Amino acid sequence: MTSSPNSPTSSSLHHHHRHADPQSSNPILPTSTPPHDSTIHTVEIECSDSPSDSVPPFSWKKLWKFTGPGFLMSVAFLDPGNLEGDLQSGAVAGYSLLWLLLWATLMGLLIQLLALRLGVATGRHLAEMCREEYPYWAGVALWFMAELALVAADIQEVIGSAIAIRILSNGLLPLWAGVIITACDCFIFLFLENYGIRKLEAFFGVLITSMAISFAWMFVDAEPRAKDLIDGILIPRLYPETIPKAVGVIGCVITPYNVFLYSALVQSRKIDLKKRWRIQEALNYYTIESVAAVSVSFLINLFVTTVFAKGFHGTSQASNLGLVNAGEYLERRYGGGALPILYIWGIGLLAAGQSSTITGTYAGQFIMGGFLDLPINKWLRSVITRSCAIVPTVAVAVLFNRSEEMFDDLNEWLNVVQALQIPFAVIPLLHLVADQHVMGSFVVGTTIERMSWCVAGIVIAINGYVLVDFFLSQVHGFIYGMLVCFVAASYTAFLVYLILRSTTLPRFHGFTFLH
């Protein structure tokens, strides 16, 4: 297994191999020259011919070579925004929403499996496909939505890292200083990625392991009852007072920019797209890795939710918990020890923030490059995408030092902004993977298509509930109300356009499973 900065890019791969099915043509996939700069360094996968053109037997060695992209993807389930949702869910709802966390994670996994299927079978990522598939105006609108979601997520992630840095420095470094330090991680990303994708994947492995150890340590310290955990996971329960937190649990599992990112990351392994069995083999190994990575992320979210459910459910502090004061409350509730729980929380939060901000930087390259196809060097593209979030985040950090309530309000707005963008990543994805003209013999079957549209419908319905509830409580004044109505009408019209434009809406006749 080798990886080199001079290895062919995914773009050169997909321009060389036009389609997953060599017997069919696909005008969506271009025949022009590759893009201007290398975005992905590829990893060689050993070639062993299959005389019968069937998928070779399972190999642990080959699984290891495919392992990496799924764990980078799983970071989206573990960003600071998700951790805040976990702790608030546990504190307010106790163990009663663990079943929903499980099912929400499975819904997120389904979307990720569709994203990897698109990337592997076509050799192109979602942003590129959207640029080719949709009219120019729609492509620009989709790009704007993706960038808006990326900036909103990045602000939360950078603030989460800054909070962790303040905790670990015993308050010596203010939030704005933590923001500046976190801003530099784009250079860490560029340095590691320049030496090969495996180096970057190894770095993420360290960060995810740090999170797992930190939050598992907290979980063991909390000593939750096994019966409460099992009941919470297996028995669906939903109470009126826990509905807002339930909505938050579902809204956190699908990160818009991650859908674009994963469809590109899977192209980091060199696959001969002229051979159908090679594509199927890659899909099999990537699916195994994705399930393993998402399972790890589920356990980490479970640990965080459980710790706060055991320590704060039913207490007067439950409604006041957030990222900033969570460490202090943990210290009061569970005390010190050889390594005080405050610092354990800080280490886990820092790992979550750093990993998610780096994946955000990575995703920004594919989103900008895919939608706009601009001749911009990789380092400049990283700086541009990072600057879009750092400038407003520094302002937030300075103000946040004076008002913690302000950050809570901002965080709520940012969650709404991200939730609004989810359909504009998911609907184009569902459209493309169900289009035989695009996917060839790897088009999804009717059953999977139905399930995917049901997930999309649930997410859209939940977002509608969140928006109506949020704006009824926050929007005041005639002019402001009219402006909000205009934006909402434009948003709805574009959403309806995307749905109607999809000529492959769920087929309700017959059952065809994944090939």
Tab-separated table of C-alpha atoms in Angstrom, residues 7-454:
chain	number	residue	atom	x	y	z
A	7	SER	CA	-0.304	9.948	-7.282
A	8	PRO	CA	-3.118	10.435	-9.810
A	9	THR	CA	-6.078	12.309	-8.477
A	10	SER	CA	-9.610	11.074	-8.303
A	11	SER	CA	-10.450	13.533	-11.034
A	12	SER	CA	-7.955	11.950	-13.406
A	13	LEU	CA	-9.450	8.597	-12.532
A	14	HIS	CA	-12.978	9.542	-13.350
A	15	HIS	CA	-11.981	11.274	-16.553
A	16	HIS	CA	-10.128	8.153	-17.641
A	17	HIS	CA	-12.979	5.771	-16.751
A	18	ARG	CA	-16.218	7.330	-17.837
A	19	HIS	CA	-18.808	5.090	-16.241
A	20	ALA	CA	-19.350	2.308	-13.773
A	21	ASP	CA	-20.831	0.183	-16.567
A	22	PRO	CA	-18.533	0.115	-19.604
A	23	GLN	CA	-21.403	-1.012	-21.849
A	24	SER	CA	-23.323	2.229	-21.388
A	25	SER	CA	-22.465	5.838	-22.059
A	26	ASN	CA	-23.093	8.703	-19.705
A	27	PRO	CA	-23.118	12.276	-21.018
A	28	ILE	CA	-23.105	13.642	-17.488
A	29	LEU	CA	-19.557	12.419	-16.943
A	30	PRO	CA	-17.138	14.716	-18.790
A	31	THR	CA	-14.373	13.857	-21.204
A	32	SER	CA	-12.378	17.056	-20.739
A	33	THR	CA	-9.047	17.402	-19.009
A	34	PRO	CA	-8.726	16.983	-15.255
A	35	PRO	CA	-9.221	19.915	-12.882
A	36	HIS	CA	-6.469	22.364	-12.136
A	37	ASP	CA	-5.079	20.913	-8.919
A	38	SER	CA	-4.911	17.630	-7.089
A	39	THR	CA	-7.583	17.363	-4.441
A	40	ILE	CA	-7.231	13.733	-3.379
A	41	HIS	CA	-4.055	11.696	-3.132
A	42	THR	CA	-4.916	8.143	-4.041
A	43	VAL	CA	-3.971	4.882	-2.368
A	44	GLU	CA	-3.029	1.889	-4.472
A	45	ILE	CA	-5.185	-1.212	-4.056
A	46	GLU	CA	-3.493	-4.440	-5.089
A	47	CYS	CA	-4.877	-5.889	-8.288
A	48	SER	CA	-5.757	-9.572	-8.296
A	49	ASP	CA	-7.677	-10.637	-11.382
A	50	SER	CA	-10.912	-12.522	-10.979
A	51	PRO	CA	-11.291	-15.088	-13.790
A	52	SER	CA	-15.060	-15.211	-13.420
A	53	ASP	CA	-15.431	-11.455	-12.971
A	54	SER	CA	-16.903	-12.135	-9.537
A	55	VAL	CA	-15.991	-10.377	-6.313
A	56	PRO	CA	-12.986	-12.096	-4.635
A	57	PRO	CA	-13.373	-13.568	-1.129
A	58	PHE	CA	-13.239	-11.230	1.847
A	59	SER	CA	-9.743	-10.142	2.893
A	60	TRP	CA	-8.850	-8.418	6.161
A	61	LYS	CA	-5.745	-6.996	4.490
A	62	LYS	CA	-7.787	-5.389	1.743
A	63	LEU	CA	-10.365	-4.109	4.249
A	64	TRP	CA	-7.529	-2.329	6.041
A	65	LYS	CA	-6.521	-0.645	2.784
A	66	PHE	CA	-10.059	0.630	2.304
A	67	THR	CA	-10.311	1.764	5.929
A	68	GLY	CA	-10.058	5.514	6.484
A	69	PRO	CA	-12.696	7.536	4.605
A	70	GLY	CA	-15.536	6.159	6.741
A	71	PHE	CA	-13.879	7.294	9.953
A	72	LEU	CA	-13.269	10.760	8.517
A	73	MET	CA	-16.955	10.769	7.639
A	74	SER	CA	-18.017	9.637	11.121
A	75	VAL	CA	-16.555	12.810	12.631
A	76	ALA	CA	-19.707	14.603	11.444
A	77	PHE	CA	-21.622	12.580	14.065
A	78	LEU	CA	-19.212	13.794	16.762
A	79	ASP	CA	-18.773	17.529	16.269
A	80	PRO	CA	-19.248	19.948	19.215
A	81	GLY	CA	-22.795	20.718	18.079
A	82	ASN	CA	-23.687	17.041	18.359
A	83	LEU	CA	-22.018	16.771	21.766
A	84	GLU	CA	-24.033	19.730	23.015
A	85	GLY	CA	-27.192	18.062	21.704
A	86	ASP	CA	-26.183	14.853	23.500
A	87	LEU	CA	-25.575	16.473	26.858
A	88	GLN	CA	-28.770	18.524	26.713
A	89	SER	CA	-30.778	15.486	25.625
A	90	GLY	CA	-29.396	13.438	28.510
A	91	ALA	CA	-29.882	16.183	31.096
A	92	VAL	CA	-33.463	17.025	30.066
A	93	ALA	CA	-34.808	13.683	28.797
A	94	GLY	CA	-32.627	11.233	30.720
A	95	TYR	CA	-32.333	7.845	29.018
A	96	SER	CA	-35.689	8.133	27.241
A	97	LEU	CA	-34.284	9.319	23.873
A	98	LEU	CA	-31.517	6.736	23.460
A	99	TRP	CA	-33.741	4.723	21.097
A	100	LEU	CA	-34.118	7.825	18.938
A	101	LEU	CA	-30.359	8.361	18.927
A	102	LEU	CA	-29.971	4.821	17.573
A	103	TRP	CA	-32.548	5.233	14.807
A	104	ALA	CA	-31.301	8.699	13.885
A	105	THR	CA	-27.787	7.271	13.543
A	106	LEU	CA	-29.123	4.536	11.251
A	107	MET	CA	-30.833	7.177	9.098
A	108	GLY	CA	-27.579	9.089	8.858
A	109	LEU	CA	-25.765	5.882	7.924
A	110	LEU	CA	-28.204	5.232	5.076
A	111	ILE	CA	-27.509	8.666	3.579
A	112	GLN	CA	-23.758	8.109	3.919
A	113	LEU	CA	-23.999	4.735	2.153
A	114	LEU	CA	-25.766	6.426	-0.751
A	115	ALA	CA	-23.052	9.088	-0.900
A	116	LEU	CA	-20.278	6.492	-1.072
A	117	ARG	CA	-22.221	4.563	-3.714
A	118	LEU	CA	-22.425	7.647	-5.911
A	119	GLY	CA	-18.726	8.412	-5.521
A	120	VAL	CA	-17.479	4.874	-6.131
A	121	ALA	CA	-19.776	3.972	-9.032
A	122	THR	CA	-19.346	7.205	-10.995
A	123	GLY	CA	-15.831	8.295	-10.009
A	124	ARG	CA	-17.180	11.767	-9.269
A	125	HIS	CA	-18.355	13.527	-6.136
A	126	LEU	CA	-21.733	15.095	-5.455
A	127	ALA	CA	-20.774	18.747	-5.994
A	128	GLU	CA	-19.342	17.974	-9.443
A	129	MET	CA	-22.431	15.982	-10.382
A	130	CYS	CA	-24.743	18.792	-9.278
A	131	ARG	CA	-22.846	21.284	-11.444
A	132	GLU	CA	-23.349	19.038	-14.481
A	133	GLU	CA	-26.907	17.925	-13.702
A	134	TYR	CA	-28.665	21.171	-12.750
A	135	PRO	CA	-29.064	24.502	-14.580
A	136	TYR	CA	-26.477	27.157	-13.790
A	137	TRP	CA	-28.755	29.160	-11.490
A	138	ALA	CA	-29.761	26.067	-9.533
A	139	GLY	CA	-26.134	24.976	-9.224
A	140	VAL	CA	-25.159	28.371	-7.831
A	141	ALA	CA	-28.073	28.235	-5.382
A	142	LEU	CA	-27.030	24.749	-4.235
A	143	TRP	CA	-23.437	25.944	-3.834
A	144	PHE	CA	-24.604	28.910	-1.732
A	145	MET	CA	-26.678	26.616	0.493
A	146	ALA	CA	-23.751	24.222	0.949
A	147	GLU	CA	-21.358	27.054	1.810
A	148	LEU	CA	-23.851	28.540	4.264
A	149	ALA	CA	-24.203	25.196	6.039
A	150	LEU	CA	-20.426	24.794	6.086
A	151	VAL	CA	-19.850	28.209	7.662
A	152	ALA	CA	-22.581	27.635	10.265
A	153	ALA	CA	-21.095	24.264	11.215
A	154	ASP	CA	-17.566	25.655	11.264
A	155	ILE	CA	-18.512	28.421	13.699
A	156	GLN	CA	-19.873	25.847	16.146
A	157	GLU	CA	-16.858	23.588	15.719
A	158	VAL	CA	-14.303	26.361	16.155
A	159	ILE	CA	-16.097	27.678	19.236
A	160	GLY	CA	-16.157	24.127	20.638
A	161	SER	CA	-12.395	23.833	20.183
A	162	ALA	CA	-11.866	27.264	21.734
A	163	ILE	CA	-13.926	26.263	24.783
A	164	ALA	CA	-11.821	23.103	25.153
A	165	ILE	CA	-8.596	25.127	24.912
A	166	ARG	CA	-9.864	27.489	27.612
A	167	ILE	CA	-10.681	24.505	29.867
A	168	LEU	CA	-7.313	22.824	29.341
A	169	SER	CA	-5.416	26.097	29.902
A	170	ASN	CA	-7.249	26.719	33.208
A	171	GLY	CA	-8.831	29.820	31.700
A	172	LEU	CA	-5.515	31.458	30.748
A	173	LEU	CA	-6.423	31.518	27.070
A	174	PRO	CA	-9.650	33.416	26.292
A	175	LEU	CA	-12.057	32.180	23.657
A	176	TRP	CA	-10.793	34.498	20.949
A	177	ALA	CA	-7.262	33.122	21.401
A	178	GLY	CA	-8.614	29.579	21.124
A	179	VAL	CA	-10.368	30.577	17.903
A	180	ILE	CA	-7.096	31.848	16.414
A	181	ILE	CA	-5.287	28.651	17.431
A	182	THR	CA	-8.041	26.525	15.926
A	183	ALA	CA	-7.911	28.545	12.713
A	184	CYS	CA	-4.405	27.253	12.136
A	185	ASP	CA	-5.576	23.658	11.848
A	186	CYS	CA	-6.185	24.199	8.144
A	187	PHE	CA	-2.392	24.309	7.816
A	188	ILE	CA	-2.148	21.040	9.769
A	189	PHE	CA	-4.589	19.593	7.266
A	190	LEU	CA	-2.591	20.872	4.282
A	191	PHE	CA	0.661	19.547	5.756
A	192	LEU	CA	-0.689	16.071	6.453
A	193	GLU	CA	-2.700	15.779	3.250
A	194	ASN	CA	0.330	16.810	1.219
A	195	TYR	CA	2.133	13.712	2.516
A	196	GLY	CA	-0.672	11.391	1.550
A	197	ILE	CA	-4.245	10.620	2.507
A	198	ARG	CA	-3.129	7.811	4.834
A	199	LYS	CA	-1.252	10.289	7.031
A	200	LEU	CA	-4.393	12.384	7.356
A	201	GLU	CA	-6.493	9.302	8.108
A	202	ALA	CA	-4.013	8.224	10.787
A	203	PHE	CA	-4.250	11.649	12.414
A	204	PHE	CA	-8.029	11.352	12.513
A	205	GLY	CA	-7.665	7.896	13.976
A	206	VAL	CA	-5.746	9.437	16.880
A	207	LEU	CA	-8.416	12.121	17.390
A	208	ILE	CA	-11.302	9.648	17.324
A	209	THR	CA	-9.440	7.325	19.684
A	210	SER	CA	-8.899	10.266	22.053
A	211	MET	CA	-12.626	11.007	22.005
A	212	ALA	CA	-13.533	7.369	22.569
A	213	ILE	CA	-11.152	7.000	25.520
A	214	SER	CA	-12.147	10.322	27.110
A	215	PHE	CA	-15.892	9.802	26.940
A	216	ALA	CA	-15.647	6.096	27.814
A	217	TRP	CA	-13.674	7.133	30.925
A	218	MET	CA	-16.472	9.537	31.852
A	219	PHE	CA	-19.024	6.797	31.185
A	220	VAL	CA	-17.259	4.376	33.535
A	221	ASP	CA	-16.942	7.081	36.218
A	222	ALA	CA	-20.677	7.789	35.999
A	223	GLU	CA	-21.549	4.103	36.649
A	224	PRO	CA	-24.935	4.063	34.881
A	225	ARG	CA	-27.350	1.206	35.467
A	226	ALA	CA	-27.356	-1.355	32.638
A	227	LYS	CA	-31.138	-1.743	32.900
A	228	ASP	CA	-31.712	1.982	32.320
A	229	LEU	CA	-29.474	1.893	29.259
A	230	ILE	CA	-31.152	-1.153	27.723
A	231	ASP	CA	-34.633	0.235	28.379
A	232	GLY	CA	-33.662	3.588	26.845
A	233	ILE	CA	-32.323	1.939	23.678
A	234	LEU	CA	-35.063	-0.652	23.142
A	235	ILE	CA	-38.246	1.038	24.403
A	236	PRO	CA	-39.482	4.060	22.365
A	237	ARG	CA	-40.700	6.820	24.663
A	238	LEU	CA	-41.509	10.425	23.861
A	239	TYR	CA	-42.947	12.983	26.257
A	240	PRO	CA	-44.229	16.489	25.419
A	241	GLU	CA	-41.413	18.151	27.354
A	242	THR	CA	-38.763	16.137	25.486
A	243	ILE	CA	-40.008	16.830	21.937
A	244	PRO	CA	-37.611	19.774	21.332
A	245	LYS	CA	-34.652	17.611	22.345
A	246	ALA	CA	-35.942	14.731	20.205
A	247	VAL	CA	-36.028	17.057	17.214
A	248	GLY	CA	-32.471	18.116	17.996
A	249	VAL	CA	-31.274	14.507	18.141
A	250	ILE	CA	-32.557	13.796	14.621
A	251	GLY	CA	-31.431	17.132	13.229
A	252	CYS	CA	-27.818	16.567	14.268
A	253	VAL	CA	-27.141	13.269	12.521
A	254	ILE	CA	-27.100	14.481	8.902
A	255	THR	CA	-24.516	17.186	8.294
A	256	PRO	CA	-25.013	18.734	4.828
A	257	TYR	CA	-21.350	19.235	3.985
A	258	ASN	CA	-20.545	15.672	5.028
A	259	VAL	CA	-22.731	14.279	2.236
A	260	PHE	CA	-20.567	16.136	-0.287
A	261	LEU	CA	-17.359	15.169	1.485
A	262	TYR	CA	-17.903	11.426	1.703
A	263	SER	CA	-18.759	11.074	-1.986
A	264	ALA	CA	-15.283	12.520	-2.656
A	265	LEU	CA	-13.300	10.711	0.052
A	266	VAL	CA	-14.153	7.273	-1.300
A	267	GLN	CA	-12.270	8.171	-4.484
A	268	SER	CA	-9.004	8.123	-2.541
A	269	ARG	CA	-8.631	4.429	-3.434
A	270	LYS	CA	-7.712	3.647	-7.026
A	271	ILE	CA	-10.443	1.498	-8.548
A	272	ASP	CA	-10.687	0.334	-12.140
A	273	LEU	CA	-14.130	1.602	-13.097
A	274	LYS	CA	-14.092	-0.491	-16.264
A	275	LYS	CA	-14.509	-3.647	-14.181
A	276	ARG	CA	-17.876	-4.022	-12.513
A	277	TRP	CA	-16.629	-6.482	-9.922
A	278	ARG	CA	-13.936	-4.002	-8.819
A	279	ILE	CA	-16.614	-1.417	-8.107
A	280	GLN	CA	-18.739	-3.946	-6.217
A	281	GLU	CA	-15.724	-5.026	-4.186
A	282	ALA	CA	-15.015	-1.414	-3.209
A	283	LEU	CA	-18.664	-0.886	-2.274
A	284	ASN	CA	-18.573	-3.985	-0.057
A	285	TYR	CA	-15.443	-2.923	1.839
A	286	TYR	CA	-16.529	0.706	2.175
A	287	THR	CA	-19.916	-0.423	3.519
A	288	ILE	CA	-18.253	-2.555	6.201
A	289	GLU	CA	-15.977	0.321	7.172
A	290	SER	CA	-18.838	2.830	7.267
A	291	VAL	CA	-20.931	0.617	9.529
A	292	ALA	CA	-17.957	0.161	11.888
A	293	ALA	CA	-17.171	3.896	11.940
A	294	VAL	CA	-20.772	4.931	12.568
A	295	SER	CA	-21.041	2.299	15.319
A	296	VAL	CA	-18.070	3.899	17.082
A	297	SER	CA	-19.648	7.336	16.745
A	298	PHE	CA	-22.933	5.990	18.147
A	299	LEU	CA	-21.138	4.604	21.200
A	300	ILE	CA	-19.405	7.940	21.828
A	301	ASN	CA	-22.713	9.830	21.572
A	302	LEU	CA	-24.256	7.207	23.850
A	303	PHE	CA	-21.486	7.726	26.420
A	304	VAL	CA	-22.015	11.502	26.511
A	305	THR	CA	-25.808	11.264	26.708
A	306	THR	CA	-25.626	8.663	29.463
A	307	VAL	CA	-23.145	10.609	31.607
A	308	PHE	CA	-25.382	13.679	31.666
A	309	ALA	CA	-28.554	11.606	32.057
A	310	LYS	CA	-27.125	9.894	35.137
A	311	GLY	CA	-25.728	13.067	36.647
A	312	PHE	CA	-28.231	15.802	35.847
A	313	HIS	CA	-31.613	14.453	34.757
A	314	GLY	CA	-34.273	15.764	37.094
A	315	THR	CA	-31.975	18.357	38.690
A	316	SER	CA	-32.292	22.141	38.658
A	317	GLN	CA	-29.165	22.427	36.494
A	318	ALA	CA	-30.564	20.312	33.639
A	319	SER	CA	-31.998	23.188	31.614
A	320	ASN	CA	-28.885	25.350	32.014
A	321	LEU	CA	-26.262	22.970	30.642
A	322	GLY	CA	-24.226	23.860	27.558
A	323	LEU	CA	-20.753	23.334	26.138
A	324	VAL	CA	-19.232	26.128	28.195
A	325	ASN	CA	-20.413	25.152	31.661
A	326	ALA	CA	-20.707	21.376	31.109
A	327	GLY	CA	-17.173	20.731	32.365
A	328	GLU	CA	-17.733	22.724	35.554
A	329	TYR	CA	-20.994	20.910	36.280
A	330	LEU	CA	-19.305	17.561	35.654
A	331	GLU	CA	-16.553	18.503	38.104
A	332	ARG	CA	-19.081	19.399	40.807
A	333	ARG	CA	-21.136	16.268	40.228
A	334	TYR	CA	-18.417	13.635	39.817
A	335	GLY	CA	-15.481	15.285	41.575
A	336	GLY	CA	-11.772	15.071	40.793
A	337	GLY	CA	-9.544	12.040	40.906
A	338	ALA	CA	-6.209	11.178	39.348
A	339	LEU	CA	-7.352	13.030	36.231
A	340	PRO	CA	-10.223	15.451	36.998
A	341	ILE	CA	-13.279	14.854	34.856
A	342	LEU	CA	-13.179	18.505	33.795
A	343	TYR	CA	-9.973	17.839	31.846
A	344	ILE	CA	-11.242	14.540	30.480
A	345	TRP	CA	-14.204	16.456	29.072
A	346	GLY	CA	-11.846	19.126	27.717
A	347	ILE	CA	-9.675	16.562	25.911
A	348	GLY	CA	-12.681	14.899	24.297
A	349	LEU	CA	-14.190	18.232	23.301
A	350	LEU	CA	-10.886	19.410	21.813
A	351	ALA	CA	-10.534	16.225	19.758
A	352	ALA	CA	-14.121	16.628	18.525
A	353	GLY	CA	-13.611	20.269	17.605
A	354	GLN	CA	-10.271	19.798	15.881
A	355	SER	CA	-11.362	16.789	13.846
A	356	SER	CA	-14.598	18.399	12.697
A	357	THR	CA	-12.968	21.703	11.727
A	358	ILE	CA	-10.385	19.867	9.615
A	359	THR	CA	-13.080	17.845	7.829
A	360	GLY	CA	-14.946	21.120	7.275
A	361	THR	CA	-11.855	22.576	5.621
A	362	TYR	CA	-11.525	19.445	3.498
A	363	ALA	CA	-15.200	19.543	2.503
A	364	GLY	CA	-14.908	23.225	1.581
A	365	GLN	CA	-12.389	22.350	-1.120
A	366	PHE	CA	-14.686	19.850	-2.796
A	367	ILE	CA	-17.751	22.065	-2.499
A	368	MET	CA	-16.076	25.124	-3.990
A	369	GLY	CA	-14.109	23.187	-6.586
A	370	GLY	CA	-17.017	20.960	-7.583
A	371	PHE	CA	-19.689	23.615	-7.954
A	372	LEU	CA	-17.566	26.448	-9.370
A	373	ASP	CA	-14.665	24.607	-11.053
A	374	LEU	CA	-12.372	27.564	-10.366
A	375	PRO	CA	-8.625	27.378	-11.153
A	376	ILE	CA	-7.587	27.985	-7.532
A	377	ASN	CA	-4.694	26.261	-5.796
A	378	LYS	CA	-5.554	23.898	-2.979
A	379	TRP	CA	-3.916	25.977	-0.223
A	380	LEU	CA	-5.699	29.154	-1.336
A	381	ARG	CA	-9.040	27.357	-1.462
A	382	SER	CA	-8.471	26.115	2.098
A	383	VAL	CA	-7.637	29.603	3.355
A	384	ILE	CA	-10.724	31.089	1.680
A	385	THR	CA	-13.115	28.507	3.090
A	386	ARG	CA	-11.579	28.782	6.558
A	387	SER	CA	-11.622	32.616	6.560
A	388	CYS	CA	-15.365	32.644	5.872
A	389	ALA	CA	-15.922	31.091	9.303
A	390	ILE	CA	-13.029	32.506	11.321
A	391	VAL	CA	-13.900	36.191	10.942
A	392	PRO	CA	-17.459	35.911	12.330
A	393	THR	CA	-16.285	33.369	14.913
A	394	VAL	CA	-13.708	35.761	16.374
A	395	ALA	CA	-16.443	38.386	16.747
A	396	VAL	CA	-18.686	35.813	18.422
A	397	ALA	CA	-15.879	34.761	20.774
A	398	VAL	CA	-15.187	38.333	21.886
A	399	LEU	CA	-18.863	38.975	22.609
A	400	PHE	CA	-19.316	35.535	24.153
A	401	ASN	CA	-16.796	36.350	26.880
A	402	ARG	CA	-19.359	38.872	28.092
A	403	SER	CA	-22.576	36.971	27.536
A	404	GLU	CA	-23.028	33.197	27.660
A	405	GLU	CA	-26.737	33.600	26.890
A	406	MET	CA	-25.836	35.198	23.574
A	407	PHE	CA	-23.941	32.097	22.509
A	408	ASP	CA	-26.896	29.867	23.385
A	409	ASP	CA	-29.125	31.978	21.120
A	410	LEU	CA	-26.511	31.980	18.359
A	411	ASN	CA	-26.078	28.220	18.631
A	412	GLU	CA	-29.818	27.775	18.182
A	413	TRP	CA	-29.767	29.956	15.076
A	414	LEU	CA	-26.803	28.021	13.673
A	415	ASN	CA	-28.607	24.721	14.209
A	416	VAL	CA	-31.604	26.103	12.322
A	417	VAL	CA	-29.380	27.297	9.467
A	418	GLN	CA	-27.777	23.863	9.128
A	419	ALA	CA	-31.108	22.073	9.339
A	420	LEU	CA	-32.412	24.269	6.521
A	421	GLN	CA	-29.626	23.117	4.223
A	422	ILE	CA	-30.023	19.350	4.706
A	423	PRO	CA	-32.613	18.867	1.892
A	424	PHE	CA	-30.330	20.636	-0.590
A	425	ALA	CA	-27.683	17.964	-0.093
A	426	VAL	CA	-29.957	14.940	0.349
A	427	ILE	CA	-32.468	15.501	-2.484
A	428	PRO	CA	-29.828	15.869	-5.262
A	429	LEU	CA	-28.111	12.762	-3.866
A	430	LEU	CA	-31.346	10.742	-3.976
A	431	HIS	CA	-32.048	12.018	-7.462
A	432	LEU	CA	-28.655	10.920	-8.790
A	433	VAL	CA	-28.333	7.491	-7.156
A	434	ALA	CA	-31.790	6.506	-8.444
A	435	ASP	CA	-31.008	7.628	-12.014
A	436	GLN	CA	-29.874	4.705	-14.168
A	437	HIS	CA	-28.446	7.122	-16.723
A	438	VAL	CA	-25.965	8.223	-14.046
A	439	MET	CA	-25.407	5.030	-12.049
A	440	GLY	CA	-25.656	2.363	-14.729
A	441	SER	CA	-26.039	-1.093	-13.210
A	442	PHE	CA	-25.346	0.341	-9.733
A	443	VAL	CA	-28.587	2.314	-9.550
A	444	VAL	CA	-30.331	1.760	-6.214
A	445	GLY	CA	-33.337	-0.521	-6.058
A	446	THR	CA	-36.887	0.536	-5.337
A	447	THR	CA	-36.854	-0.568	-1.690
A	448	ILE	CA	-33.734	1.423	-0.827
A	449	GLU	CA	-35.078	4.365	-2.795
A	450	ARG	CA	-38.309	4.339	-0.802
A	451	MET	CA	-36.459	4.129	2.499
A	452	SER	CA	-34.201	7.026	1.483
A	453	TRP	CA	-37.104	9.249	0.485
A	454	CYS	CA	-38.833	8.395	3.765
